[in-house]
PDB file of C-alpha atoms in Angstrom:
ATOM      1  CA  MET A   1     -21.876  28.072 -45.618  1.00 53.00           C
ATOM      2  CA  ALA A   2     -18.366  29.057 -44.599  1.00 54.00           C
ATOM      3  CA  LEU A   3     -15.716  26.505 -43.761  1.00 54.00           C
ATOM      4  CA  ARG A   4     -15.259  25.928 -40.066  1.00 57.00           C
ATOM      5  CA  TYR A   5     -11.876  24.325 -40.420  1.00 58.00           C
ATOM      6  CA  PRO A   6      -9.397  24.262 -43.310  1.00 62.00           C
ATOM      7  CA  MET A   7     -10.032  20.604 -44.196  1.00 61.00           C
ATOM      8  CA  ALA A   8     -13.455  20.384 -45.867  1.00 64.00           C
ATOM      9  CA  VAL A   9     -13.161  16.762 -46.974  1.00 64.00           C
ATOM     10  CA  GLY A  10     -12.949  13.470 -45.169  1.00 65.00           C
ATOM     11  CA  LEU A  11     -14.853  12.153 -42.201  1.00 65.00           C
ATOM     12  CA  ASN A  12     -14.755  15.374 -40.186  1.00 59.00           C
ATOM     13  CA  LYS A  13     -15.981  17.676 -42.996  1.00 66.00           C
ATOM     14  CA  GLY A  14     -14.618  20.911 -41.622  1.00 65.00           C
ATOM     15  CA  HIS A  15     -15.332  20.372 -37.930  1.00 65.00           C
ATOM     16  CA  LYS A  16     -12.559  20.602 -35.377  1.00 66.00           C
ATOM     17  CA  VAL A  17     -11.850  17.298 -33.711  1.00 66.00           C
ATOM     18  CA  THR A  18     -10.120  16.927 -30.352  1.00 67.00           C
ATOM     19  CA  LYS A  19      -8.406  13.655 -29.618  1.00 71.00           C
ATOM     20  CA  ASN A  20      -9.615  11.681 -26.604  1.00 71.00           C
ATOM     21  CA  GLU A  21      -6.025  10.951 -25.611  1.00 68.00           C
ATOM     22  CA  VAL A  22      -5.555  14.658 -24.890  1.00 68.00           C
ATOM     23  CA  CYS A  23      -8.873  15.529 -23.262  1.00 76.00           C
ATOM     24  CA  GLY A  24     -10.114  12.243 -21.879  1.00 84.00           C
ATOM     25  CA  PHE A  25     -13.683  11.035 -22.237  1.00 89.00           C
ATOM     26  CA  PRO A  26     -16.897  12.812 -21.275  1.00 91.00           C
ATOM     27  CA  PRO A  27     -18.655  11.424 -18.188  1.00 93.00           C
ATOM     28  CA  TYR A  28     -21.249   9.391 -20.095  1.00 95.00           C
ATOM     29  CA  LYS A  29     -18.527   7.604 -22.089  1.00 94.00           C
ATOM     30  CA  ARG A  30     -16.620   6.890 -18.876  1.00 94.00           C
ATOM     31  CA  ARG A  31     -19.739   5.316 -17.373  1.00 96.00           C
ATOM     32  CA  ALA A  32     -20.288   3.278 -20.526  1.00 96.00           C
ATOM     33  CA  THR A  33     -16.707   1.998 -20.386  1.00 95.00           C
ATOM     34  CA  GLU A  34     -17.236   0.970 -16.767  1.00 95.00           C
ATOM     35  CA  LEU A  35     -20.327  -0.978 -17.825  1.00 96.00           C
ATOM     36  CA  LEU A  36     -18.340  -2.631 -20.609  1.00 95.00           C
ATOM     37  CA  LYS A  37     -15.561  -3.561 -18.169  1.00 94.00           C
ATOM     38  CA  VAL A  38     -17.996  -5.627 -16.106  1.00 95.00           C
ATOM     39  CA  SER A  39     -19.498  -7.281 -19.231  1.00 93.00           C
ATOM     40  CA  LYS A  40     -22.773  -5.348 -19.178  1.00 95.00           C
ATOM     41  CA  ASP A  41     -22.817  -4.830 -22.956  1.00 95.00           C
ATOM     42  CA  LYS A  42     -26.581  -4.642 -23.296  1.00 97.00           C
ATOM     43  CA  ARG A  43     -26.927  -2.151 -20.441  1.00 97.00           C
ATOM     44  CA  ALA A  44     -24.108  -0.068 -21.939  1.00 97.00           C
ATOM     45  CA  LEU A  45     -25.914  -0.027 -25.290  1.00 97.00           C
ATOM     46  CA  LYS A  46     -29.151   1.123 -23.661  1.00 97.00           C
ATOM     47  CA  PHE A  47     -27.308   3.805 -21.695  1.00 97.00           C
ATOM     48  CA  ILE A  48     -25.434   5.139 -24.743  1.00 97.00           C
ATOM     49  CA  LYS A  49     -28.600   5.034 -26.864  1.00 97.00           C
ATOM     50  CA  LYS A  50     -30.376   7.237 -24.371  1.00 97.00           C
ATOM     51  CA  ARG A  51     -27.489   9.731 -24.528  1.00 96.00           C
ATOM     52  CA  VAL A  52     -26.801   9.860 -28.284  1.00 95.00           C
ATOM     53  CA  GLY A  53     -30.304   9.289 -29.604  1.00 95.00           C
ATOM     54  CA  THR A  54     -30.199   6.505 -32.181  1.00 95.00           C
ATOM     55  CA  HIS A  55     -29.575   2.782 -32.024  1.00 97.00           C
ATOM     56  CA  ILE A  56     -27.066   2.759 -34.882  1.00 96.00           C
ATOM     57  CA  ARG A  57     -24.957   5.552 -33.363  1.00 95.00           C
ATOM     58  CA  ALA A  58     -25.088   3.782 -30.018  1.00 96.00           C
ATOM     59  CA  LYS A  59     -23.863   0.510 -31.528  1.00 96.00           C
ATOM     60  CA  LYS A  60     -21.027   2.328 -33.279  1.00 94.00           C
ATOM     61  CA  MET A  61     -19.999   4.111 -30.071  1.00 95.00           C
ATOM     62  CA  ARG A  62     -20.178   0.906 -28.017  1.00 96.00           C
ATOM     63  CA  GLU A  63     -17.899  -0.787 -30.535  1.00 95.00           C
ATOM     64  CA  GLU A  64     -15.510   2.182 -30.451  1.00 93.00           C
ATOM     65  CA  LEU A  65     -15.375   2.168 -26.644  1.00 94.00           C
ATOM     66  CA  SER A  66     -14.818  -1.591 -26.511  1.00 95.00           C
ATOM     67  CA  ASN A  67     -11.923  -1.170 -28.973  1.00 93.00           C
ATOM     68  CA  VAL A  68     -10.460   1.524 -26.727  1.00 91.00           C
ATOM     69  CA  LEU A  69     -10.771  -0.810 -23.727  1.00 93.00           C
ATOM     70  CA  ALA A  70      -9.052  -3.595 -25.633  1.00 93.00           C
ATOM     71  CA  ALA A  71      -6.223  -1.235 -26.587  1.00 91.00           C
ATOM     72  CA  MET A  72      -5.880  -0.118 -22.959  1.00 89.00           C
ATOM     73  CA  ARG A  73      -5.728  -3.754 -21.803  1.00 91.00           C
ATOM     74  CA  LYS A  74      -3.136  -4.540 -24.449  1.00 91.00           C
ATOM     75  CA  ALA A  75      -1.011  -1.532 -23.436  1.00 89.00           C
ATOM     76  CA  ALA A  76      -1.266  -2.482 -19.751  1.00 89.00           C
ATOM     77  CA  ALA A  77      -0.243  -6.068 -20.519  1.00 88.00           C
ATOM     78  CA  LYS A  78       2.710  -4.845 -22.558  1.00 87.00           C
ATOM     79  CA  LYS A  79       3.750  -2.476 -19.769  1.00 84.00           C
ATOM     80  CA  ASP A  80       3.419  -5.103 -17.020  1.00 82.00           C
ATOM     81  CA  GLY A  81       4.714  -7.965 -19.141  1.00 74.00           C
ATOM     82  CA  SER A  82       8.292  -8.045 -17.902  1.00 60.00           C
ATOM     83  CA  PRO A  83      10.275 -11.143 -18.850  1.00 61.00           C
ATOM     84  CA  PRO A  84      10.061 -14.010 -16.341  1.00 61.00           C
ATOM     85  CA  ARG A  85      12.779 -14.130 -13.731  1.00 60.00           C
ATOM     86  CA  SER A  86      15.194 -17.043 -13.852  1.00 62.00           C
ATOM     87  CA  GLN A  87      16.232 -18.639 -10.559  1.00 57.00           C
TER      88      GLN A  87
END
């Protein structure tokens, strides 16, 4: 089996990986994040499980997407968090 990518060790094992920050998320991940935003964690898990196939992968992806949402909230709070005005 020939190498697909110069790095044959690590988590990616020779597969090219594109960052989500560059390309954005596929439609099913966007829908799952919308479900997570409105606190429908169980529905999001069921939806992701149907897309990716296994329960364990779905749990891992749900956790990953909720971490991304938390990071987005934190970045938005930092951006909007201007110091209070003094009068």
